Short mmCIF file of C-alpha atoms and ligand atoms in Angstrom, two decimals:
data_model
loop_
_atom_site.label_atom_id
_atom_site.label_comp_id
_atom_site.label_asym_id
_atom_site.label_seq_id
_atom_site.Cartn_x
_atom_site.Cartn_y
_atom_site.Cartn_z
CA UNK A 100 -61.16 -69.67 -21.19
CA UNK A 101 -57.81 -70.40 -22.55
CA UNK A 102 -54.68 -68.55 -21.58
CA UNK A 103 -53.51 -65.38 -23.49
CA UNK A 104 -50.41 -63.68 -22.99
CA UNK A 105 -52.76 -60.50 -23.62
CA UNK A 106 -55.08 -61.14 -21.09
CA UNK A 107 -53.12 -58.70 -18.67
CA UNK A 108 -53.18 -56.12 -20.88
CA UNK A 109 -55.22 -53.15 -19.28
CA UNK A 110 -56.40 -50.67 -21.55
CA UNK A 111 -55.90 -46.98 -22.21
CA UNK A 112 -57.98 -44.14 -22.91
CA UNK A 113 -58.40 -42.94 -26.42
CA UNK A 114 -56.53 -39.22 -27.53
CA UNK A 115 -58.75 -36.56 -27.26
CA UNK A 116 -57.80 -34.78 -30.49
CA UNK A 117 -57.52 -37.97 -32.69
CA UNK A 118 -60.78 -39.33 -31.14
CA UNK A 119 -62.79 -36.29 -31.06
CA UNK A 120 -61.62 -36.02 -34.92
CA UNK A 121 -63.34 -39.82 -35.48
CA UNK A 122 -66.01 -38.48 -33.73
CA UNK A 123 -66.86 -35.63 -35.80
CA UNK A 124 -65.91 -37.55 -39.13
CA UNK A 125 -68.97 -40.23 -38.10
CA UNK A 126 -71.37 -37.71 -37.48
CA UNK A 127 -74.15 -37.08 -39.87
CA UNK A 128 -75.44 -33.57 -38.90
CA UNK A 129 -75.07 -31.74 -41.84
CA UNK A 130 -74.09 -28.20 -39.66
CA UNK A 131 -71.25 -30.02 -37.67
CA UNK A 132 -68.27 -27.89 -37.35
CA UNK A 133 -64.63 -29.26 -37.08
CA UNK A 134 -62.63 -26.37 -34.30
CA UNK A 135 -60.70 -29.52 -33.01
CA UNK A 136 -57.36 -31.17 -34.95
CA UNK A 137 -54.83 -28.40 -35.54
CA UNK A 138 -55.13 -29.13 -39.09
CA UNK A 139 -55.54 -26.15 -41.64
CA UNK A 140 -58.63 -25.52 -43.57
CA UNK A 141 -59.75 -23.37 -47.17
CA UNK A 142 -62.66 -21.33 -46.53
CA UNK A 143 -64.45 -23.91 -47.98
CA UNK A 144 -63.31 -25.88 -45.04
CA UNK A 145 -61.89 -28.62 -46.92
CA UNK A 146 -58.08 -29.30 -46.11
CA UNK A 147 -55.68 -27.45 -48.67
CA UNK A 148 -52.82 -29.34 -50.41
CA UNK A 149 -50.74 -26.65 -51.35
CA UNK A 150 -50.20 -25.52 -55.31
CA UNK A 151 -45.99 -25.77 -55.01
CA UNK A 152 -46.63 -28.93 -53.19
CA UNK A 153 -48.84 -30.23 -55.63
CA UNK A 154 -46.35 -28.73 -58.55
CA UNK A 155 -43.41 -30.06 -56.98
CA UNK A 156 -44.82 -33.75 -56.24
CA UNK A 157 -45.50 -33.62 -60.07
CA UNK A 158 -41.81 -32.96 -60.95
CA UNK A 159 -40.56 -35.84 -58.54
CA UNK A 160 -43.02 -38.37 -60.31
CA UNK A 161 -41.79 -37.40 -63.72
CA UNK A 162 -37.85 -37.30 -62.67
CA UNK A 163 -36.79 -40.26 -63.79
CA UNK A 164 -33.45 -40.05 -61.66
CA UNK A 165 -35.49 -40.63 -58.38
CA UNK A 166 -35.85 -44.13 -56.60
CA UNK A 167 -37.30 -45.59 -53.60
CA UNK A 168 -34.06 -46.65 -52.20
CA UNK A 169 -33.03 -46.00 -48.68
CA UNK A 170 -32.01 -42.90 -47.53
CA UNK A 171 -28.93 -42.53 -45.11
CA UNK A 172 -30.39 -43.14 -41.27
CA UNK A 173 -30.26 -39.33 -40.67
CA UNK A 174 -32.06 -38.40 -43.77
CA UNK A 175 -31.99 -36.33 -47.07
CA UNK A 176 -29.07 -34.03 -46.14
CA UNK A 177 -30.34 -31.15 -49.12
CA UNK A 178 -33.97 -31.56 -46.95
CA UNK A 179 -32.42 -31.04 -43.14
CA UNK A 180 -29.57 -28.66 -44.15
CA UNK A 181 -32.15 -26.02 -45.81
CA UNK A 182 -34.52 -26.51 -42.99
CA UNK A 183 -32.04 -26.02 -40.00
CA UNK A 184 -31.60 -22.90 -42.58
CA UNK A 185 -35.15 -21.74 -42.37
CA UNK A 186 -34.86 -21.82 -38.88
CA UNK A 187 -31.38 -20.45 -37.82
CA UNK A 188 -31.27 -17.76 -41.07
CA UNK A 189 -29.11 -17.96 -43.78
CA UNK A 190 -26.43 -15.59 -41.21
CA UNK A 191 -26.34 -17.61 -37.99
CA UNK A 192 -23.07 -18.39 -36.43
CA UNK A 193 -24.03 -21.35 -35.71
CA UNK A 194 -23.94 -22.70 -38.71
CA UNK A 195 -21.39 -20.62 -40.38
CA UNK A 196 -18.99 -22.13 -37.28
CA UNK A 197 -20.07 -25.72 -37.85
CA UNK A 198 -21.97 -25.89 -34.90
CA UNK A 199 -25.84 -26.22 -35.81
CA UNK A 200 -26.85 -29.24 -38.02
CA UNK A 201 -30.31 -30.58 -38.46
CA UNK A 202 -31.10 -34.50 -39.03
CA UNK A 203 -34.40 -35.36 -40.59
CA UNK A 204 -36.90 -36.91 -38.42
CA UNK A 205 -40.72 -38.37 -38.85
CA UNK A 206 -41.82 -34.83 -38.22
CA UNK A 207 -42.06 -33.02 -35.15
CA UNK A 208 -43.44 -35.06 -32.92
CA UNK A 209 -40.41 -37.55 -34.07
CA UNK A 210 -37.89 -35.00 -33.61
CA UNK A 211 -39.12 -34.30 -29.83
CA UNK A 212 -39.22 -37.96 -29.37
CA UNK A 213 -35.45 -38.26 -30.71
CA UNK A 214 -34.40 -35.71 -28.49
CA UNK A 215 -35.75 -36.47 -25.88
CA UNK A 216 -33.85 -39.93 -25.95
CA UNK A 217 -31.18 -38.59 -27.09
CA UNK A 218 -30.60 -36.51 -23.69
CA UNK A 219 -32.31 -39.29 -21.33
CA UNK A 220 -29.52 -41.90 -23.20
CA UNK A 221 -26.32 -39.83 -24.34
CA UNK A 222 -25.90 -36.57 -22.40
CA UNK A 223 -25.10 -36.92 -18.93
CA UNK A 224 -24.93 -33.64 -17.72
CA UNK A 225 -28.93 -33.42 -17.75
CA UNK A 226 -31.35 -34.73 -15.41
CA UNK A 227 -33.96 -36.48 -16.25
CA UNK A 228 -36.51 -33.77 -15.22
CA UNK A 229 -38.34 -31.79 -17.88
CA UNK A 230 -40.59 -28.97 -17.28
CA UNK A 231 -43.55 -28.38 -19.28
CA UNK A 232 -45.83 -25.65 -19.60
CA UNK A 233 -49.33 -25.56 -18.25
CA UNK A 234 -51.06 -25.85 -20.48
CA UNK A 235 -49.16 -27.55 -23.38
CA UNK A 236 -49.46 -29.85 -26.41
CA UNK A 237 -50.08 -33.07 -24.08
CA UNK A 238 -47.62 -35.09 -26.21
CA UNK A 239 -45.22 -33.44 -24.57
CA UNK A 240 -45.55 -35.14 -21.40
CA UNK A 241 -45.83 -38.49 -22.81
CA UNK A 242 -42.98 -38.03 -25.09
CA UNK A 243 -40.20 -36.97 -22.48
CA UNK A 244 -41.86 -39.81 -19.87
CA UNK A 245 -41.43 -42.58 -22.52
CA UNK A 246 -38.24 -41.81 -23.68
CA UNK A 247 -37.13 -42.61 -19.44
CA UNK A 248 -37.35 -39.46 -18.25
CA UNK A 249 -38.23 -39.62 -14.55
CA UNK A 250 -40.19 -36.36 -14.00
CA UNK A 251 -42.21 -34.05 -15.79
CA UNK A 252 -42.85 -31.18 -14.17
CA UNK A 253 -44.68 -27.70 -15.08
CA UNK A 254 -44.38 -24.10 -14.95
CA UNK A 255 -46.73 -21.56 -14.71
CA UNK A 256 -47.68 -20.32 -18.64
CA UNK A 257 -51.22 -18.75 -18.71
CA UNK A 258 -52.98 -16.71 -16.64
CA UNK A 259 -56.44 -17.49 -16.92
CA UNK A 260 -57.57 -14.34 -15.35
CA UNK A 261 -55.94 -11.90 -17.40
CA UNK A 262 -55.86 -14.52 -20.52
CA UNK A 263 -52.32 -14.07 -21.51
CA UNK A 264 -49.12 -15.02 -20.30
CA UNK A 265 -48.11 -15.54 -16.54
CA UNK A 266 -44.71 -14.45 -16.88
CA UNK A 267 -43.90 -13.90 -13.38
CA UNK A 268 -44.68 -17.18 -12.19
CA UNK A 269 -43.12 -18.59 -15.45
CA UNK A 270 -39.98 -16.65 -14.43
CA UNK A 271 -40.54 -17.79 -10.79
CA UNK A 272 -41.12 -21.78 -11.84
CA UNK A 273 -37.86 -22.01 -14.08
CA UNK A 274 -35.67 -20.07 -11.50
CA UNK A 275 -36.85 -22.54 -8.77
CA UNK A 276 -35.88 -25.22 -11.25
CA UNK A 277 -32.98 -27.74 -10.34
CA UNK A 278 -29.91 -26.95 -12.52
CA UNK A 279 -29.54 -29.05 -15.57
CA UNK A 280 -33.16 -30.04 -16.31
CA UNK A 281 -34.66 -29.94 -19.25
CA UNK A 282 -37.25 -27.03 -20.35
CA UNK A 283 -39.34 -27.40 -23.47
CA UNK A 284 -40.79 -24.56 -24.86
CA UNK A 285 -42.63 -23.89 -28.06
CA UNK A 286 -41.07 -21.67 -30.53
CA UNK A 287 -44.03 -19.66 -31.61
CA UNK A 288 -47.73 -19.83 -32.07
CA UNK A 289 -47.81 -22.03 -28.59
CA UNK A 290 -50.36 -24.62 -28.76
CA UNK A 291 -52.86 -24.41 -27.06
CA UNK A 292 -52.67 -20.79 -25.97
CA UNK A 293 -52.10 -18.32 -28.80
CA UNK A 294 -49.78 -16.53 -26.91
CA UNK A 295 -46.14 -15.75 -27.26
CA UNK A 296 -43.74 -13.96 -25.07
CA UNK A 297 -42.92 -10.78 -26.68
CA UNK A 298 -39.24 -10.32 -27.94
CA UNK A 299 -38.14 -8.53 -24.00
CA UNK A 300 -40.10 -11.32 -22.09
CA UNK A 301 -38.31 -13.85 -24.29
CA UNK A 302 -34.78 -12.00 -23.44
CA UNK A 303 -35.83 -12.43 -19.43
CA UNK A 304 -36.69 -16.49 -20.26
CA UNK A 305 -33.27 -16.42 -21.92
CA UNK A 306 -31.70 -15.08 -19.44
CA UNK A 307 -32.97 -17.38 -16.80
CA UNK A 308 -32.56 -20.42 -18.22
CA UNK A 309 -28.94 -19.23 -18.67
CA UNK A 310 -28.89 -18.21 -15.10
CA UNK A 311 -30.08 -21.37 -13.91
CA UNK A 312 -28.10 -23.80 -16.09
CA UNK A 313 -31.44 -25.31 -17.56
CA UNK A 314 -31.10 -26.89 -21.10
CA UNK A 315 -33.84 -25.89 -23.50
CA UNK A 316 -35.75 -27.87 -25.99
CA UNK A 317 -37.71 -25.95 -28.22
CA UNK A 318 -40.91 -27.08 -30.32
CA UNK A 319 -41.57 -24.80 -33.57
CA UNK A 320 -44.43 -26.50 -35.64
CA UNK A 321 -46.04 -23.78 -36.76
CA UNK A 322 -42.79 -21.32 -38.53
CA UNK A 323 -44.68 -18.91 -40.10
CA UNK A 324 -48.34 -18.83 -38.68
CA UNK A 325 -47.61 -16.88 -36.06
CA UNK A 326 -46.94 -13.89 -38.09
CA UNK A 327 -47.12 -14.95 -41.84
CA UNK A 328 -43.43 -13.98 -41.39
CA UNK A 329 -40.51 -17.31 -41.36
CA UNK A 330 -37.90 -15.19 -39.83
CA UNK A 331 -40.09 -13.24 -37.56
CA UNK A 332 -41.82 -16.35 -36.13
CA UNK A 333 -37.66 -17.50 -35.56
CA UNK A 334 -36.74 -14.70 -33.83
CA UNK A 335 -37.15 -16.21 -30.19
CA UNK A 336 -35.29 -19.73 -31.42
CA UNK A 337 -32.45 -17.32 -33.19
CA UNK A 338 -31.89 -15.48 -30.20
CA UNK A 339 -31.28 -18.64 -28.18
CA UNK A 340 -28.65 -19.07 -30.64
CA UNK A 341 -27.62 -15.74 -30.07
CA UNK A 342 -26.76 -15.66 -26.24
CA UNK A 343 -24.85 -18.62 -26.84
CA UNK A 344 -27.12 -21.44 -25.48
CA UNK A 345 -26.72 -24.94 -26.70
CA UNK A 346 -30.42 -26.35 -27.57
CA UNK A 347 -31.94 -28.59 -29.56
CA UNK A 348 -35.46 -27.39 -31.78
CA UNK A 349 -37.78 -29.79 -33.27
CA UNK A 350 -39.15 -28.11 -36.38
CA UNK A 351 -42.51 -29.58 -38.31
CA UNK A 352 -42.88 -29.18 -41.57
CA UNK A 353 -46.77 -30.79 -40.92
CA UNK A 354 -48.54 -27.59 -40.71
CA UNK A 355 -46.83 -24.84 -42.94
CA UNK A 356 -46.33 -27.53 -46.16
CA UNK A 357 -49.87 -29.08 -45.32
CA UNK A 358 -48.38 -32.51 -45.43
CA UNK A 359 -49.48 -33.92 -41.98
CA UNK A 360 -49.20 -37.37 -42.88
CA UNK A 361 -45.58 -37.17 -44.55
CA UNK A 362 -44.53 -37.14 -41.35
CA UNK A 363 -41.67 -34.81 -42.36
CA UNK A 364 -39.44 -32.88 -39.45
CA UNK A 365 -36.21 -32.05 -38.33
CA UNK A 366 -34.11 -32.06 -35.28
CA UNK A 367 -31.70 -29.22 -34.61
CA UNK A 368 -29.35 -29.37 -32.71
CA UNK A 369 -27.22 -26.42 -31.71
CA UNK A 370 -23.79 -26.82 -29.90
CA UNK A 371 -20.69 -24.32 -29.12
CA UNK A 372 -18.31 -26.42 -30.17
CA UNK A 373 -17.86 -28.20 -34.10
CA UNK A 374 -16.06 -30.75 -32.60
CA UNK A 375 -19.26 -32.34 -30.76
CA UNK A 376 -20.97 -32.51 -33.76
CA UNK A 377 -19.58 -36.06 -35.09
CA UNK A 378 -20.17 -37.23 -31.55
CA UNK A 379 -23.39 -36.48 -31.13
CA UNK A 380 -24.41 -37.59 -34.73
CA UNK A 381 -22.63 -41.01 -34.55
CA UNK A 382 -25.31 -41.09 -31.04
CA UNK A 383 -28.27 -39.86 -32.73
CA UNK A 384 -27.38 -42.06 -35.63
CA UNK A 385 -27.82 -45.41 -33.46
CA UNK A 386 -31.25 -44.01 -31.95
CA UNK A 387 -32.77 -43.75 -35.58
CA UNK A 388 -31.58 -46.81 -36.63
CA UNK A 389 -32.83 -48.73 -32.81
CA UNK A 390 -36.11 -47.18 -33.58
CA UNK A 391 -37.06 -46.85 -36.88
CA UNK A 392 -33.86 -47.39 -39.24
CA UNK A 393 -33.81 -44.63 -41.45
CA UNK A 394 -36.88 -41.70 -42.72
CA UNK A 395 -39.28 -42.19 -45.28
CA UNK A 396 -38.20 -39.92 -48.44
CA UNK A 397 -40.94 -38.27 -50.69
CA UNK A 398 -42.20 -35.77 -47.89
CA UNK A 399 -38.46 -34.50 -47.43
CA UNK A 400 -37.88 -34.53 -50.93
CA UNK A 401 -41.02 -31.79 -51.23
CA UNK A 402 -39.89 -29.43 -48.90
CA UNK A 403 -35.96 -29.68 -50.01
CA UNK A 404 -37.06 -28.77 -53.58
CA UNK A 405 -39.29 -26.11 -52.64
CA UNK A 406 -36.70 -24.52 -49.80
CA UNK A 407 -33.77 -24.77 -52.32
CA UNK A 408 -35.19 -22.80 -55.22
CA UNK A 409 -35.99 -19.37 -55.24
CA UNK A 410 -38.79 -19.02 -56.58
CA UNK A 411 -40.85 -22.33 -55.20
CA UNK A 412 -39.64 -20.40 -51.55
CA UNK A 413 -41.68 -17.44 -52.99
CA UNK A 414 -44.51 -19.17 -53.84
CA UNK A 415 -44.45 -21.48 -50.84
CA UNK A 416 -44.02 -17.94 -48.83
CA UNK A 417 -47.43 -16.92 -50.39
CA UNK A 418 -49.11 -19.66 -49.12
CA UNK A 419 -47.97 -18.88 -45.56
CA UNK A 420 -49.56 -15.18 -46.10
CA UNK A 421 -52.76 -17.30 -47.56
CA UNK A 422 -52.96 -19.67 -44.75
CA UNK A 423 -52.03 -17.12 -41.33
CA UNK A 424 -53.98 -13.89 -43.30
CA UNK A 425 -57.05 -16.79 -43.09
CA UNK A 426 -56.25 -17.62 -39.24
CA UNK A 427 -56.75 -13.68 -38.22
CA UNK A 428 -59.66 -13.08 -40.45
CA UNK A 429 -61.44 -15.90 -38.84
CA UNK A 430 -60.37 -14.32 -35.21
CA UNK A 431 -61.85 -10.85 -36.11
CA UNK A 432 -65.09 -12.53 -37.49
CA UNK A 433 -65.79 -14.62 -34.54
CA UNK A 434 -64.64 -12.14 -32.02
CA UNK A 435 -67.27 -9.47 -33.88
CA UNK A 436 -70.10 -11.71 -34.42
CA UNK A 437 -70.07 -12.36 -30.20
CA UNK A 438 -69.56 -8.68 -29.86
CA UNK A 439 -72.53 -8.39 -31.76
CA UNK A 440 -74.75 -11.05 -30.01
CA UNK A 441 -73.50 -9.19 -26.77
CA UNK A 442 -71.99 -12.53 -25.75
CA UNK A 443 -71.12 -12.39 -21.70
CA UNK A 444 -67.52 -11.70 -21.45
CA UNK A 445 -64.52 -10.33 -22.94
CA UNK A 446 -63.61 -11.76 -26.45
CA UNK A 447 -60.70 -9.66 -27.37
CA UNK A 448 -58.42 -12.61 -26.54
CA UNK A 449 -59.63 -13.95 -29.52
CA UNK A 450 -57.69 -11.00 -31.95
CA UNK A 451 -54.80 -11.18 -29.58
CA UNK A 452 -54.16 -14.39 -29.79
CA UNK A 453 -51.67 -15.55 -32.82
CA UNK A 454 -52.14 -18.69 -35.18
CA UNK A 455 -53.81 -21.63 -35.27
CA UNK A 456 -55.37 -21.83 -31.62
CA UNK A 457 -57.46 -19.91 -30.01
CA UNK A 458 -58.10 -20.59 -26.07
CA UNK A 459 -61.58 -19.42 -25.66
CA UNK A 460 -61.48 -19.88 -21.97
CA UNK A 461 -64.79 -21.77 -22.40
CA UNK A 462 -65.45 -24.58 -19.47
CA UNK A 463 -65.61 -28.15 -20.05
CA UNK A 464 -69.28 -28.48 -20.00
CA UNK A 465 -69.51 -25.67 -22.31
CA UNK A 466 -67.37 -27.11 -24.94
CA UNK A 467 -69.63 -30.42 -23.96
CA UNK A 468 -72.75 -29.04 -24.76
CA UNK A 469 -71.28 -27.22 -28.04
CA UNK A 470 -70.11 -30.99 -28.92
CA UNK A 471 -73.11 -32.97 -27.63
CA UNK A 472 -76.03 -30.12 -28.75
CA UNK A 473 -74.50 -28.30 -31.30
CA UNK A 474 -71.97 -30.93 -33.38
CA UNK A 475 -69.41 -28.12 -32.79
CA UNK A 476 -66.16 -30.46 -31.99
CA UNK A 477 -63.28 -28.68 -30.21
CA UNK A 478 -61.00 -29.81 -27.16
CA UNK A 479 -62.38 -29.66 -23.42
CA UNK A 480 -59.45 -27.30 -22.45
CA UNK A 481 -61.73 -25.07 -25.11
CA UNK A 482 -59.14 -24.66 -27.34
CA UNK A 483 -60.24 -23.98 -31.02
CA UNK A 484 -58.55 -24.37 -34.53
CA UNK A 485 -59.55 -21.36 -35.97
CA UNK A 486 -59.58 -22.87 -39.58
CA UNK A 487 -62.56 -24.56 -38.43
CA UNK A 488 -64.44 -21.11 -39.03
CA UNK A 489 -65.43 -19.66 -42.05
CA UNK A 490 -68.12 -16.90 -43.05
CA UNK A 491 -70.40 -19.77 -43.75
CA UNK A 492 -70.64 -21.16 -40.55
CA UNK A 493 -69.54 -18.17 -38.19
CA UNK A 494 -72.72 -17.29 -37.54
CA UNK A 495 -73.81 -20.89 -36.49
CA UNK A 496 -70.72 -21.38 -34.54
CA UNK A 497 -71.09 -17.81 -32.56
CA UNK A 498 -74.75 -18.28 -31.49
CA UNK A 499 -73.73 -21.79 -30.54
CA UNK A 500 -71.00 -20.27 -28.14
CA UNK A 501 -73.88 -17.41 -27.25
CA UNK A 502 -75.89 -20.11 -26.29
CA UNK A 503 -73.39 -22.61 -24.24
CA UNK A 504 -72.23 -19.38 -22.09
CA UNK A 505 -75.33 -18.41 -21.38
CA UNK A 506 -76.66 -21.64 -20.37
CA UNK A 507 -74.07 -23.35 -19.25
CA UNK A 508 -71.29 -22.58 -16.13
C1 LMR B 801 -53.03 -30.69 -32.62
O1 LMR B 801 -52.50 -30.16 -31.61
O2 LMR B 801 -54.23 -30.71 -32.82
C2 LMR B 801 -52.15 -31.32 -33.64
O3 LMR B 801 -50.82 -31.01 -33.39
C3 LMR B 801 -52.42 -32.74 -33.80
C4 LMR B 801 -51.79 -33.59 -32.73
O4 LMR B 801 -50.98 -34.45 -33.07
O5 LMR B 801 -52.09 -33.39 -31.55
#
């Protein structure tokens, strides 16, 4: 055989939630059921491009002032200064001091990945340690180790017992942290979980990661779902900015717009003093421009429009009620129709969950057998997109879980 420089190349395994997605897309059973991508659906299951998206992608075609040409390397600057907006509220200090700006990024995921070099190449003063929570989004992991952190490490997040959050251990993990590392956390709506700190257990994080001189990164990709609420669903990030932390937040506007493959995010980045702010811009400016050069326009153009007029907010705000009032309607159902089949267990942890996910606690070879025997696609951690349900398949999808926990350990 003749040489190739490839022929060292080992190869990887696939990612669950893009591969079980293939997966379910190939098969031909007509009752399959899609709980997997976190990836909203109508109640006709199909995925829902939003009216004022739809309206406002419309306007841009017909506005005959817009070009393709490039946009600066940190973005559309009407796009990232109304979403750092969205996130900090119209009052923060922050940004009424000149210390919060946001820079537009290829959406969430892009802004963690930014950040994460940012602090691994600019700033010092942190180690290269993040912690993680167990469980998390597994991108996070990957993320923070390719951008050269050394360590990833986890705290405690969910008790599995109880099904909620392990606070005290949380508490326990992040005070045993070494000063200066890095803790990412997820805004709201935490993925895979469903559960949020309350507001007081929130304060107590706070407080510790004060305390303990840990810098926080914070992950909000679902503003809004949580609650149907944008401000509410803030709260935790705004109170960060409250108590005076410096932090960064990656904010996705994949899931709330239902534009997934615009890519279209932005990285906040909160300081105490205006000063740093050219600094670490002229910094982050270099990363974009190493990596990618500069962010691709139309997706930021949708969301600028919309979050800069009144009335396209309202609209866009109605959605949000649309899309979350769906999520807990699809809770109640499935949590009443295993009530009703007298399904072993507790499955009030469905309703008490918030958003997207629900963590049905399910094992592996459950959620095997629903995939394998039932074409009912969700992850192995048993985490479900609630979308997935609707009143024409909730039936199907809780005898299917009836079945797997009765059969199966
Ligand atoms: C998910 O968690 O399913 C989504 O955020 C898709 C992804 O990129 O993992």
């Amino acid at each position: 055989m003749a040489f190739s420089w490839f022929d060292e190349v080992g190869s990887m395994p696939p990612i669950e939630v893009f591969e079980l997605n293939r997966k379910f897309l190939e098969d031909k059973d007509t009752n399959k059921v899609n709980l997997g991508i976190g990836a909203y659906r109508s109640e006709e299951l199909k995925p829902w491009v939003l009216p004022v998206v739809k309206q406002v992608e419309r306007s841009i075609v017909e506005d005959a002032s817009i070009n393709f040409e490039y946009l600066p390397i940190l973005g559309l600057e009407s796009f990232s200064s109304a979403a750092t907006r969205m996130l900090l509220g119209a009052d923060s200090a922050a940004l009424n001091e000149n210390r919060a700006f946001g820079v537009q990024t290829l959406s969430g995921t892009g802004a963690l990945r930014l950040a994460a070099d940012f602090l691994a190449s600019c700033v010092p003063s942190v180690t290269k340690i993040a912690y993680i929570s167990t469980p998390t989004w597994e991108n996070h992991r990957l993320l923070f180790l390719k951008a050269g952190f050394n360590e990833v490490r986890e705290y405690h997040y969910w008790d599995a017992e109880k099904r909620a959050l392990d606070l005290k251990n949380m508490l326990n993990d992040l005070n045993d942290a070494p000063e200066r590392s890095v803790v990412i956390l997820h805004a709201c709506s935490h993925n895979p979980t469903g559960v949020d700190p309350t507001r007081d257990e929130w304060k107590e994080i706070v407080k510790i990661i004060k305390a303990r001189k840990l810098f926080p990164v914070l992950d909000s990709a679902y503003q809004g779902f949580a609650s149907g609420d944008l401000d509410a669903d803030a709260w935790a990030v705004r109170h960060f900015a409250e108590q005076g932390l410096e932090f960064v937040c990656a904010q996705s506007f994949a899931k709330n717009f239902g534009i997934y493959s615009s890519r279209v995010g932005n990285l906040v980045v909160v300081t105490s003093k205006a000063e740093t702010v050219p600094k670490i811009k002229s910094q982050l400016t270099i990363l974009v421009r190493g990596n990618y050069s500069n962010p691709p326009a139309q997706g930021a153009r949708i969301v600028s429009a919309v979050l800069n007029d009144e009335k396209l907010t309202q609209l866009w705000k109605e959605h949000i009620r649309t899309m979350s009032g769906r999520m807990k309607n699809m809770r109640q159902l499935l949590r009443g129709k295993l009530e009703a089949l007298g399904t072993p267990g507790t499955w009030n942890h469905l309703t008490d969950q918030i958003g997207m996910f629900a963590y049905t606690g399910l094992t592996e070879a459950q959620c095997q057998q629903l995939i394998d025997k039932h074409h009912i696609y969700l992850l192995k951690s048993g985490r479900i997109n609630v979308c997935g349900i609707a009143p024409g398949n909730a039936d199907y999808v809780a005898k299917a879980i009836h079945e797997v926990v009765t059969t199966v350990k």
